[in-house]
Coordinates of C-alpha atoms in Angstrom, one line a residue:
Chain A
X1139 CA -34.4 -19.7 -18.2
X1140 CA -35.8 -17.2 -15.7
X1141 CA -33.6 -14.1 -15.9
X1142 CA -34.1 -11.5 -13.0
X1143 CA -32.1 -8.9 -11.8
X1144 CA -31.4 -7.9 -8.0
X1145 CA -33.4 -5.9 -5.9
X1146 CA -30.7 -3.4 -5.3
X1147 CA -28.2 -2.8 -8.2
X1148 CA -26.0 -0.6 -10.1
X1149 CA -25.8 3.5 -9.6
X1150 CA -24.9 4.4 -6.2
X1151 CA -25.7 8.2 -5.4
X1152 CA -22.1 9.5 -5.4
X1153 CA -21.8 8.1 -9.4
X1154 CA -25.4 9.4 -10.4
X1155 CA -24.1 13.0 -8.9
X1156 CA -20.7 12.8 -10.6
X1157 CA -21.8 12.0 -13.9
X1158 CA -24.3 14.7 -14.1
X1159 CA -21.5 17.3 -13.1
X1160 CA -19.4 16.1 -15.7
X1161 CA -22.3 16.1 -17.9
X1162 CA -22.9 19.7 -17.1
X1163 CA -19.0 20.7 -17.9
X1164 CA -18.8 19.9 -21.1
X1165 CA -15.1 20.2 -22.6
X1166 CA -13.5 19.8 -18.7
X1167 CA -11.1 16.8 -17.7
X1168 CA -10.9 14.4 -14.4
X1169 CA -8.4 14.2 -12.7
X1170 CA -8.2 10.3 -12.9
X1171 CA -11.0 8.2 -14.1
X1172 CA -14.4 10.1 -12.9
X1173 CA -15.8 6.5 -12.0
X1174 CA -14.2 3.1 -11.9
X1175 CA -16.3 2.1 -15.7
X1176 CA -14.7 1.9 -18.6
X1177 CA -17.7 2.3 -21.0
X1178 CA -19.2 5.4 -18.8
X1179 CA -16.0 7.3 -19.4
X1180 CA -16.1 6.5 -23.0
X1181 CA -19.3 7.6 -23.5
X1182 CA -18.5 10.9 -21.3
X1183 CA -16.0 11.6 -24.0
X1184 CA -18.1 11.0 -26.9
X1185 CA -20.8 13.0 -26.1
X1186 CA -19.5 15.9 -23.5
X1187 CA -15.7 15.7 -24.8
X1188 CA -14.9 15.1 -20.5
X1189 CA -11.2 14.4 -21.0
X1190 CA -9.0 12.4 -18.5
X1191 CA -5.7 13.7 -17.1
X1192 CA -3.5 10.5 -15.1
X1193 CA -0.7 13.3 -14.0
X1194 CA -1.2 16.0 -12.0
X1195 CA 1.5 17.5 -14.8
X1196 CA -0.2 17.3 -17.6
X1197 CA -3.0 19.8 -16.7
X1198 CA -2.9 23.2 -18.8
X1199 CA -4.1 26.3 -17.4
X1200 CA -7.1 27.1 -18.6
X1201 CA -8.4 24.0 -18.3
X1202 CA -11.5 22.9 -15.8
X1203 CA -10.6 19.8 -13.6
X1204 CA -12.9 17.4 -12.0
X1205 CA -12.3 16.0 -9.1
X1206 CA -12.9 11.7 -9.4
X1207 CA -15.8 10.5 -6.9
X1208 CA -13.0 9.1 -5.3
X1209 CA -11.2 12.5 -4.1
X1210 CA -7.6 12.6 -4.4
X1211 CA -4.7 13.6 -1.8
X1212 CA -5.1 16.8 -0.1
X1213 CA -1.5 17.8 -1.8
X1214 CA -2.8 17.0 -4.9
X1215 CA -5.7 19.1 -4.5
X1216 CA -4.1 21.9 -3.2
X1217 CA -1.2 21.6 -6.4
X1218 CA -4.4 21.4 -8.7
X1219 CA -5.9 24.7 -7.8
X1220 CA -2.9 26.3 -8.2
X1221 CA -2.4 24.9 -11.8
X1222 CA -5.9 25.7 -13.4
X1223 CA -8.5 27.9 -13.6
X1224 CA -11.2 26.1 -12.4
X1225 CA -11.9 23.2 -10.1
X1226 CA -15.0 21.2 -9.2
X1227 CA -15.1 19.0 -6.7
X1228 CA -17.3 15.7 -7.8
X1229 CA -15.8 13.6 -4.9
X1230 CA -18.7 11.5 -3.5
X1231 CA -20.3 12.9 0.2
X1232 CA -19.8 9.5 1.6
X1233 CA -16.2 10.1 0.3
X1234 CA -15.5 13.6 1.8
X1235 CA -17.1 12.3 5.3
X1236 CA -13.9 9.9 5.8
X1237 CA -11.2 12.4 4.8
X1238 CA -12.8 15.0 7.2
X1239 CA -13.2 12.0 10.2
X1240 CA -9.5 11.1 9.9
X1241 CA -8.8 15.2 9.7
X1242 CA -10.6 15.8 12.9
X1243 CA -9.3 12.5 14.5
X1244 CA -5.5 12.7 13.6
X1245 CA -5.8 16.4 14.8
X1246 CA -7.4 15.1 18.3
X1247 CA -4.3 12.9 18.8
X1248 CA -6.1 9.3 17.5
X1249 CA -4.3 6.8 15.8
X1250 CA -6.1 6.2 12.7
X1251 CA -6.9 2.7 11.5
X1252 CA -8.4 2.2 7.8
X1253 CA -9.9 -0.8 6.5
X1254 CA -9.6 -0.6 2.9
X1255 CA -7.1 -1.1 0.0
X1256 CA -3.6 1.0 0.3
X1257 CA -4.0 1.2 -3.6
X1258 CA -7.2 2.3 -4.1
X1259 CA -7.5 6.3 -4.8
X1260 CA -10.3 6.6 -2.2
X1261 CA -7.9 4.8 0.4
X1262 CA -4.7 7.3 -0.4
X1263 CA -7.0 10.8 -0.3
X1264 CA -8.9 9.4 3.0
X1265 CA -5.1 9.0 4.4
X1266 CA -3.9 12.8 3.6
X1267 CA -5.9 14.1 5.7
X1268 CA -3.9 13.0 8.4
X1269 CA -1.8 15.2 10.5
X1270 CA 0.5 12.0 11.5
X1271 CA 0.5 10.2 8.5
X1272 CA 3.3 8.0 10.3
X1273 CA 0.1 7.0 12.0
X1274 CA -2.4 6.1 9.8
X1275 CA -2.3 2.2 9.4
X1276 CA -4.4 0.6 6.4
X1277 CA -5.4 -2.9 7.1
X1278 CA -7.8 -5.5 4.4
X1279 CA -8.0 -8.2 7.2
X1280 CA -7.4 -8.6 10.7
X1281 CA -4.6 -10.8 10.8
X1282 CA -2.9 -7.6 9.2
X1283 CA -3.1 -5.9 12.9
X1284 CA -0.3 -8.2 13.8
X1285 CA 2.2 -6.3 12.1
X1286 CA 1.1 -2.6 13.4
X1287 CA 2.3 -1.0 16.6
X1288 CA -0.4 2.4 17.0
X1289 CA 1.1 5.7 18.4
X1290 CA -1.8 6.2 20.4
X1291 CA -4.3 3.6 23.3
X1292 CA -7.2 5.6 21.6
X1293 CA -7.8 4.1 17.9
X1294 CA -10.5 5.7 15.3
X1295 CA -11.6 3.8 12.5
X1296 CA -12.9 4.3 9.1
X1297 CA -13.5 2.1 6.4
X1298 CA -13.3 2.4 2.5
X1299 CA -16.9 2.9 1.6
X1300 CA -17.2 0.1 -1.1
X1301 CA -16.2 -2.2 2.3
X1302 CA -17.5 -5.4 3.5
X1303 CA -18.8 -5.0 6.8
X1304 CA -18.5 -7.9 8.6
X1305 CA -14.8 -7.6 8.2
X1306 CA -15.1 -4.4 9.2
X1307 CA -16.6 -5.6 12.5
X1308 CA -14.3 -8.4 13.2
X1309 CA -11.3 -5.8 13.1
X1310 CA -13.0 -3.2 15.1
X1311 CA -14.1 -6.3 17.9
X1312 CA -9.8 -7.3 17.6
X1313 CA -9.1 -3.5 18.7
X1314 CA -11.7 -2.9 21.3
X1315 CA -9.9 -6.2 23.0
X1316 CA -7.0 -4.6 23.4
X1317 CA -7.6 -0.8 23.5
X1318 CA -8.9 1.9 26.0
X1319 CA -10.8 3.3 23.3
X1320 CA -11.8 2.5 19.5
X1321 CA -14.3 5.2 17.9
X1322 CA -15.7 3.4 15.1
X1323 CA -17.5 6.1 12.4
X1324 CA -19.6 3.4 10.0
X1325 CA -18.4 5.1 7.0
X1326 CA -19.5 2.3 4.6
X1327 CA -22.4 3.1 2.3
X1328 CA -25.3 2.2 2.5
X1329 CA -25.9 2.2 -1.4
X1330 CA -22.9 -0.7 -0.9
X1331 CA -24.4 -2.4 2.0
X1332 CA -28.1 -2.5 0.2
X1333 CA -26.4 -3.9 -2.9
X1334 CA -24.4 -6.3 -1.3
X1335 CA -27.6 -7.9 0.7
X1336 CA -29.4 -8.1 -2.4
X1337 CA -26.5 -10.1 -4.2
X1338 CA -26.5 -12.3 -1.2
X1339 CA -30.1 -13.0 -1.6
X1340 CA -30.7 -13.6 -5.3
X1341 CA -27.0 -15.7 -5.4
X1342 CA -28.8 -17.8 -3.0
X1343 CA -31.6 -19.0 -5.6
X1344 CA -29.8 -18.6 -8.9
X1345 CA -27.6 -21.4 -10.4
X1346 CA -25.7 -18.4 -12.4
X1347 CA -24.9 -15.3 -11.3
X1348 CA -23.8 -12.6 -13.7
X1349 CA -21.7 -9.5 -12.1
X1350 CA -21.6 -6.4 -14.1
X1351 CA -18.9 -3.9 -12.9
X1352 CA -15.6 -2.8 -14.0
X1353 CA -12.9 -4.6 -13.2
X1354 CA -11.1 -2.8 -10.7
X1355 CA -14.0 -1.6 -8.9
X1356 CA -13.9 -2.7 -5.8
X1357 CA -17.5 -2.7 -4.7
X1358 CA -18.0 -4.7 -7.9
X1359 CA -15.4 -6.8 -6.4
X1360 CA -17.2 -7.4 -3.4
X1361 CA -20.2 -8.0 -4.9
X1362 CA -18.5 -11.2 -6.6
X1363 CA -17.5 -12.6 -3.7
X1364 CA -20.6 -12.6 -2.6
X1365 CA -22.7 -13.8 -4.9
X1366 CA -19.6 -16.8 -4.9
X1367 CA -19.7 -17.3 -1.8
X1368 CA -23.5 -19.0 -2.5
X1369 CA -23.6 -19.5 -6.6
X1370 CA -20.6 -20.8 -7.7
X1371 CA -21.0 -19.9 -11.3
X1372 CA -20.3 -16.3 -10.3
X1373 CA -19.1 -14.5 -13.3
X1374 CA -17.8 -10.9 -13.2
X1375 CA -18.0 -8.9 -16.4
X1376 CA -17.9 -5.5 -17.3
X1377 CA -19.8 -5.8 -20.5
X1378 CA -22.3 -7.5 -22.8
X1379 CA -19.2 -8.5 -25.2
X1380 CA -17.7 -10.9 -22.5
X1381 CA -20.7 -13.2 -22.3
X1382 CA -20.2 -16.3 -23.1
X1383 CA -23.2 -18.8 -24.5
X1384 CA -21.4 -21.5 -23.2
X1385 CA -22.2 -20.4 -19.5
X1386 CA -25.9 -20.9 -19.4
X1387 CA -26.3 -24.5 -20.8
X1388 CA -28.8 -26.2 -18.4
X1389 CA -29.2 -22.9 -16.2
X1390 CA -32.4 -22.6 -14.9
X1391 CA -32.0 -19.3 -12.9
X1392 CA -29.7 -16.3 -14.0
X1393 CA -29.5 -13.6 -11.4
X1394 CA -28.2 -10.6 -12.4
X1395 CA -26.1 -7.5 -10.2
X1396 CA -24.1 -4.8 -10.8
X1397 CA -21.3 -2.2 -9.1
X1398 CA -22.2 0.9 -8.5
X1399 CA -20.4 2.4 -11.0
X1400 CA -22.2 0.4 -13.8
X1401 CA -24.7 2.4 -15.6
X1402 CA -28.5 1.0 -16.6
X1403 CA -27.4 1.1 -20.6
X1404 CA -24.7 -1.4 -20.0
X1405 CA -26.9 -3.6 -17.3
X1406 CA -29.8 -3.2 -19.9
X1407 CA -27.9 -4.5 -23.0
X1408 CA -26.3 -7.2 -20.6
X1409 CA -29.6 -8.4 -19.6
X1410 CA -31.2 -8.6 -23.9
X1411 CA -28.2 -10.8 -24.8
X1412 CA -28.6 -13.4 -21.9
X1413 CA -32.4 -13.3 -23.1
X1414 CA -31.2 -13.7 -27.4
X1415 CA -29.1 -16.6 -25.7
X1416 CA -31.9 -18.4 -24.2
X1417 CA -35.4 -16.5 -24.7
Chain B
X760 CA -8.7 -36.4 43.5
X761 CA -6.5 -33.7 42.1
X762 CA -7.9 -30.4 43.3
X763 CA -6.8 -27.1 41.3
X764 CA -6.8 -23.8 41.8
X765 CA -7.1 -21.5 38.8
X766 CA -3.9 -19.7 37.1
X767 CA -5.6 -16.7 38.1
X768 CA -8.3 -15.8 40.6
X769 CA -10.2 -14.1 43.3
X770 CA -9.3 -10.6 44.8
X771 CA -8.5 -7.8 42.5
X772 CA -6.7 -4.7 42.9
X773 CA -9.5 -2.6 43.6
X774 CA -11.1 -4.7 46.2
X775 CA -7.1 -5.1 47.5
X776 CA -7.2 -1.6 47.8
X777 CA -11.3 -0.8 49.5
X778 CA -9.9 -3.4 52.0
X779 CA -6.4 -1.6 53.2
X780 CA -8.6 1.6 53.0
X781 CA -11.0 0.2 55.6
X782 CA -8.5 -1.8 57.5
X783 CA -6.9 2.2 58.0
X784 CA -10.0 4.0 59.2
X785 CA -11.3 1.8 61.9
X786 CA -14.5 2.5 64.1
X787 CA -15.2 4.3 59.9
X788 CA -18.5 3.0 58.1
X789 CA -19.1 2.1 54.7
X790 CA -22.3 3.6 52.1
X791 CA -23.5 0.2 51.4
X792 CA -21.7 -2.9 51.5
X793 CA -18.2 -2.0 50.5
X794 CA -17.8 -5.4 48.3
X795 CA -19.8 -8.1 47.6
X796 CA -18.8 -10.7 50.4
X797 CA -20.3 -10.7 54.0
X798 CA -17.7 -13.0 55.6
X799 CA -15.0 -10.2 54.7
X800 CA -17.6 -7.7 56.1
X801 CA -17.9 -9.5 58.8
X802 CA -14.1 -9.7 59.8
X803 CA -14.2 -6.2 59.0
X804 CA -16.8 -5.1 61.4
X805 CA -15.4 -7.7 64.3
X806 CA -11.4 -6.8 63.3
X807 CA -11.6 -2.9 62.8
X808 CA -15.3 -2.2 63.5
X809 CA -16.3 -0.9 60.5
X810 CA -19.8 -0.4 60.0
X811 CA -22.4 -0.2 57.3
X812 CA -25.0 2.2 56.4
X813 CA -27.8 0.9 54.1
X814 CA -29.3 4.5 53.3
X815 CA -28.0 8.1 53.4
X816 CA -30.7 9.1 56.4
X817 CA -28.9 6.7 58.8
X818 CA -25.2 9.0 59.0
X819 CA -24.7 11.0 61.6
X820 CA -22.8 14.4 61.3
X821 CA -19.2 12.6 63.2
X822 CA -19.0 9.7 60.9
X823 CA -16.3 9.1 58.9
X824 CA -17.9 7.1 56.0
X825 CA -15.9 4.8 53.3
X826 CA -17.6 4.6 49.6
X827 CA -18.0 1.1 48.4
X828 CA -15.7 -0.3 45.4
X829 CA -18.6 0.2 43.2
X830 CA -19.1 3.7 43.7
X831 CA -22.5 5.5 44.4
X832 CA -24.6 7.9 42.6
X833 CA -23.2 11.3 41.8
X834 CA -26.3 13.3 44.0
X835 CA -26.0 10.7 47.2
X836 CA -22.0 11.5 47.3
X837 CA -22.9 15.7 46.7
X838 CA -25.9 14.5 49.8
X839 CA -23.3 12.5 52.0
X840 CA -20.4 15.1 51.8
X841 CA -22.5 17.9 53.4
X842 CA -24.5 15.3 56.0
X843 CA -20.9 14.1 57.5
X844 CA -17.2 15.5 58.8
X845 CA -15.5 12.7 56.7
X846 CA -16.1 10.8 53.0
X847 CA -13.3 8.4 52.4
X848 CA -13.6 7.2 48.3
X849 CA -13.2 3.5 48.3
X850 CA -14.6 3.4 44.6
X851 CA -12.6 1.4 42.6
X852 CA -10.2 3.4 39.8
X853 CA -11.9 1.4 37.1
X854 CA -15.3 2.0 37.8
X855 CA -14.6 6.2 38.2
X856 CA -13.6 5.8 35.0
X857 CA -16.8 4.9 33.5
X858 CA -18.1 7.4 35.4
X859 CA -15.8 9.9 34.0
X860 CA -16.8 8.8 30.6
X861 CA -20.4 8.8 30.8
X862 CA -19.9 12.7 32.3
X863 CA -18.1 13.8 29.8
X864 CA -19.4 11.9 26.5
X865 CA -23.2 13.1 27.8
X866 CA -21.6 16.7 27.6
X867 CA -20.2 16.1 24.5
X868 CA -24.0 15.4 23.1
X869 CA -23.6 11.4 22.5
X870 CA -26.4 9.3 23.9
X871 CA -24.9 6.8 26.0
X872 CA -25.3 3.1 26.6
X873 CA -24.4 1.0 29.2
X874 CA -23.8 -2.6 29.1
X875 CA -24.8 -3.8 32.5
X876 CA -27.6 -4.8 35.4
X877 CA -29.9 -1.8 35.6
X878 CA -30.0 -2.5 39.2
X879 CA -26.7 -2.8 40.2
X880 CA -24.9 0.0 42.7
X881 CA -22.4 0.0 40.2
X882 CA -24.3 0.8 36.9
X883 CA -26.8 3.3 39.4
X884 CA -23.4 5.0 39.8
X885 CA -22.4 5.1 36.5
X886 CA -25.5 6.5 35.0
X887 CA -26.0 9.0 37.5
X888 CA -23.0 11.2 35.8
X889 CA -24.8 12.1 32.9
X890 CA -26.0 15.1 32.1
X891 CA -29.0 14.1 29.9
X892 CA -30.4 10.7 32.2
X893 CA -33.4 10.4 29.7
X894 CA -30.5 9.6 27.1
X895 CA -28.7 6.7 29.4
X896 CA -29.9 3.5 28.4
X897 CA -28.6 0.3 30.0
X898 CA -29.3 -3.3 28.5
X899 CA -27.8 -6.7 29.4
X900 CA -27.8 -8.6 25.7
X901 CA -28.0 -7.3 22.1
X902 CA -31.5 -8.3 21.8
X903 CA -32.8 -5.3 24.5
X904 CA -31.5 -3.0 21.8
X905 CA -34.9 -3.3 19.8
X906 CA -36.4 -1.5 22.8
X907 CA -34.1 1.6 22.4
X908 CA -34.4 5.3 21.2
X909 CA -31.5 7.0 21.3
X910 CA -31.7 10.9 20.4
X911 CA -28.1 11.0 18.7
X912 CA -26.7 8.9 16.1
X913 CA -23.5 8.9 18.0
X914 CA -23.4 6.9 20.8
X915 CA -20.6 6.2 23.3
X916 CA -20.7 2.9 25.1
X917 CA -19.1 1.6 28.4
X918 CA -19.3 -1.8 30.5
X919 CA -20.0 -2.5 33.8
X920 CA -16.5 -3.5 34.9
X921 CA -17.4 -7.1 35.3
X922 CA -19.2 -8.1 32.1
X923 CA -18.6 -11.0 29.3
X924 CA -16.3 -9.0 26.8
X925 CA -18.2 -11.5 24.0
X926 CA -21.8 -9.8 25.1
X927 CA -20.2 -6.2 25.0
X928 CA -18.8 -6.8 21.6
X929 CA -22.5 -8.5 20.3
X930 CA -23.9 -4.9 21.5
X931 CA -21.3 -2.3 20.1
X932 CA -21.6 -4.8 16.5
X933 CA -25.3 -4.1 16.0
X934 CA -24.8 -0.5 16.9
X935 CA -21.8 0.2 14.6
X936 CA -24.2 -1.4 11.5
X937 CA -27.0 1.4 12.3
X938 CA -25.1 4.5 13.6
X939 CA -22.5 6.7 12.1
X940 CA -20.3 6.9 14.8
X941 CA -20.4 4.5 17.6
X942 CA -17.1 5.0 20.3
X943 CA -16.8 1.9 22.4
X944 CA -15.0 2.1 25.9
X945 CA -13.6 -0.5 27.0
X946 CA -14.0 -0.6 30.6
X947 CA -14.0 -4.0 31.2
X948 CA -11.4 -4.7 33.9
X949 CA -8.3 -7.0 33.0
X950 CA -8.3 -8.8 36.3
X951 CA -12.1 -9.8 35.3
X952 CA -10.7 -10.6 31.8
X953 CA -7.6 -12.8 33.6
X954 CA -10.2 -14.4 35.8
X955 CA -12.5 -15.6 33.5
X956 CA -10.2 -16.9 30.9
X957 CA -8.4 -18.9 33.4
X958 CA -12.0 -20.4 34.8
X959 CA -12.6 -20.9 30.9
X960 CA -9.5 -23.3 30.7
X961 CA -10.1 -24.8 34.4
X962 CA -13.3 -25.3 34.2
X963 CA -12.2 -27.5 30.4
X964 CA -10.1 -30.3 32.2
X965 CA -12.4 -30.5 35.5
X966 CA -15.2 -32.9 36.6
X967 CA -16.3 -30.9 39.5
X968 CA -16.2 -26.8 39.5
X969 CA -16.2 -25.1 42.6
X970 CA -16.4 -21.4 42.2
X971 CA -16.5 -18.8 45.5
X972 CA -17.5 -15.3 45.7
X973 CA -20.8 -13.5 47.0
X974 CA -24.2 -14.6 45.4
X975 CA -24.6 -11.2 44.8
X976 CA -21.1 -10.8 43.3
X977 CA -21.6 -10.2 39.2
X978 CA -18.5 -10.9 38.4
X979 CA -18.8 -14.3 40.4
X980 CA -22.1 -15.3 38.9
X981 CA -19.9 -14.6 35.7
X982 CA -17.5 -17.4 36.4
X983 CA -20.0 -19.6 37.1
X984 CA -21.8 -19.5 34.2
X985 CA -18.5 -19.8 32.7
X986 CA -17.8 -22.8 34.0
X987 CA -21.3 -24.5 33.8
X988 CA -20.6 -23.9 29.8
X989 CA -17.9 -26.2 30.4
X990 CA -18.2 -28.3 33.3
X991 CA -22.1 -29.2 34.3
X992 CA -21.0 -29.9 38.1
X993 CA -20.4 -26.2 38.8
X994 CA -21.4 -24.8 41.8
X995 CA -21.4 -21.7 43.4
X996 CA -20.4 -21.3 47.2
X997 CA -20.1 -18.2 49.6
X998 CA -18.2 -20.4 51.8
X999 CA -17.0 -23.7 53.1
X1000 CA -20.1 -24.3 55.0
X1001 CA -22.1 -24.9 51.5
X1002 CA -20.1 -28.1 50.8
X1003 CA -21.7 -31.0 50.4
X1004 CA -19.6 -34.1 50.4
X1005 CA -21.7 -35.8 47.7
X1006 CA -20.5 -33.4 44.6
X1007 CA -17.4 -35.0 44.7
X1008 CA -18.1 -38.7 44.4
X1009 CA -16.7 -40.3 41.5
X1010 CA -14.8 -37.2 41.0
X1011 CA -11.7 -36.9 40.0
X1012 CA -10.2 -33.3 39.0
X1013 CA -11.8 -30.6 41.0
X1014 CA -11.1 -26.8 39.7
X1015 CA -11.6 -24.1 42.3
X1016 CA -11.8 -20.7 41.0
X1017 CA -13.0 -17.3 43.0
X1018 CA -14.4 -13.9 42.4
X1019 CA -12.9 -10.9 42.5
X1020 CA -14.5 -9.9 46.1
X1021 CA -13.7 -13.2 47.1
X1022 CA -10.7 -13.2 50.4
X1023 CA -7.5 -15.8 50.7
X1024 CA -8.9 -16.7 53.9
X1025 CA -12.3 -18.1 52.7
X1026 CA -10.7 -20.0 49.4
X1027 CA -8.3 -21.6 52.1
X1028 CA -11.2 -23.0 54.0
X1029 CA -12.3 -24.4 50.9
X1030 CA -9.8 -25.7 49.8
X1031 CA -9.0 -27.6 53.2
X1032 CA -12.5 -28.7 53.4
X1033 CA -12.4 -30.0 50.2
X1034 CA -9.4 -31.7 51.3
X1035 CA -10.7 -33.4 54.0
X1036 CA -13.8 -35.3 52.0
X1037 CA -11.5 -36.5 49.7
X1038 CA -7.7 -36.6 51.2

């Protein structure tokens, strides 16, 4: 079986840069998982003792915080610096450059559409930057705009950075229909975008695709649906434990992906059991 | 034969509105044609005698002189105020707005594109309100952008009032995928919106299409190639005289449909024409 990986894969800039700052704080804690990877974090605890706080509550006062590549609400990270010493901000550029577009454009009297998850972290700190956060509407698809009346005739729009952008696109095209003026900032990353057209392409030859990623990543996600959309034994896992032999009989062509959060240990040991399965 | 008018059609309110404004200033002239149909220019001239001047030399200092609905360049207006005693704007609300746009997005520092015919008065209008014109670029389909250099990666974007929203969309798509901040005007006007959707579903349950307006009229040529999507007999007429009896044998549902610049008084003469091959 001819194993080969994507041509675009795995660490996005954003993670590379927040794992060496936490690298470089040894003893510190993030607020919130640094990166959505399991095994990363793990391994950030074993060897730099980088701790993980869930509640803003729990943080003690001498203690150095990290901020999560994701950011986190503006009230959160204004509470934050109040409770500790010492904050450093790892929340990914491409991150900051939404919460600072809906700052600017909530401040400028836009309504403010987001295409992303309401749940994910990125999603709720993008929307506290908001002046009117009555008007900030967050939308996956765009039958979703059905249900949202704007404040405003002039709409700008962000998207979650781990995005698909077609979708993207098709909601932007529904609000330009109907609106005076839609100011679309691209906001999804490249990294994502580069990733996702490689899993398009190598789904398209392979008869297996394996997805490496954590679970509730969502650019991992994304890159599922893709490579489903063309292979449809698409498997998402987020390690080399959840392989199963049973997946490759008759395979001829095993592509391989992974989110960027996934680091090149976990992809690498991934990739030597699919070979020990069928060298 | 059943013959049809469209839900919606012919004059809108700007034209509505050049018209009453020339119907007031009699013995006036316009700067270029004031819309795109001689047989209404003609009952103008004979009616209230108002004239047309095809360049800026011809004025003399005692004219009163009407701009046409689609506006003029910003330097032959600054030109015509000091030549003449009295400039009357005819230019339609919806196409100063683009104008308005252009001026102030140019100041703003975006480069600006223009979805439209490079050589009509309208677009030469449009462009002329920009600060920067080496940083205007105008392009009828998605596929001229391969030709384009902008100097910002923010562009605003605007539409000759009269173009296919589905072309305008195609445009803004591919620039949103390559530039961080794309902010899409929609200055399409509704009535062109209204008339073309109702040619759309015409021009579906017809065997013969007859659609009036000027051959110079874009919005006309619009609904034509509208309905020659959907109905191959489609024809375009200035006026009853271009009938010819032989389109409509065999026929049974004829659709008539009618530009924006396009009077009552000629459609009636279609109609009754049409009438009279096939009572």
């Amino acid at each position: 079986m001819k194993i080969e990986l994507a041509s675009s894969y795995g660490f996005c800039f954003g993670v590379k840069r927040a794992i060496e700052i936490a690298q470089k704080y040894e003893n510190s804690a993030t607020m919130g998982p640094l990166i959505h990877n399991e095994d990363e974090i793990n391994r950030l605890k074993k060897d730099f003792n980088v701790g993980l706080y869930s509640q803003l509550s729990d943080v003690k006062p001498d203690d150095t915080v990290i901020i999560r590549t994701h950011g986190i609400p503006k009230n959160d990270l204004k509470e934050l610096k109040k409770r500790v010493k010492k904050v450093i901000n790892a929340t990914c550029p491409f991150v900051t450059t939404p919460q600072n577009i809906v700052k600017n454009m909530s401040k400028e009297g836009y309504s403010i559409l987001i295409f992303g998850d309401i749940e994910h972290p990125e999603v709720k700190g993008v929307k506290s930057y908001a002046d009117d956060l009555d008007d900030v509407h967050i939308i996956l698809s765009v039958h979703d705009l059905k249900n949202i009346k704007f404040k405003n005739n002039k709409i700008a729009c962000v998207a979650q950075t781990t995005k698909k952008k077609e979708t993207y696109l098709e909601i932007v095209n529904a609000l330009i229909l109907k609106n005076k003026e839609v100011r679309v900032f691209n906001t999804i990353c490249d990294a994502t975008f580069e990733n996702q057209d490689a899993a398009r392409d190598i789904s398209i030859k392979a008869d297996i695709m394996i997805v490496i990623g954590g679970k509730s990543s969502s650019n991992t996600k994304q890159l599922h649906s893709i490579c489903l959309e063309n292979c449809k034994d698409s498997y998402l896992i987020e390690n080399e434990q959840e392989l199963e032999i049973s997946w490759f009989k008759d395979k001829e062509f095993c592509g391989i992906t992974a989110g960027a959060s996934t680091p090149d240990w976990v992809i690498q040991k991934v990739y030597e059991k699919i070979k020990s399965f069928k060298p």
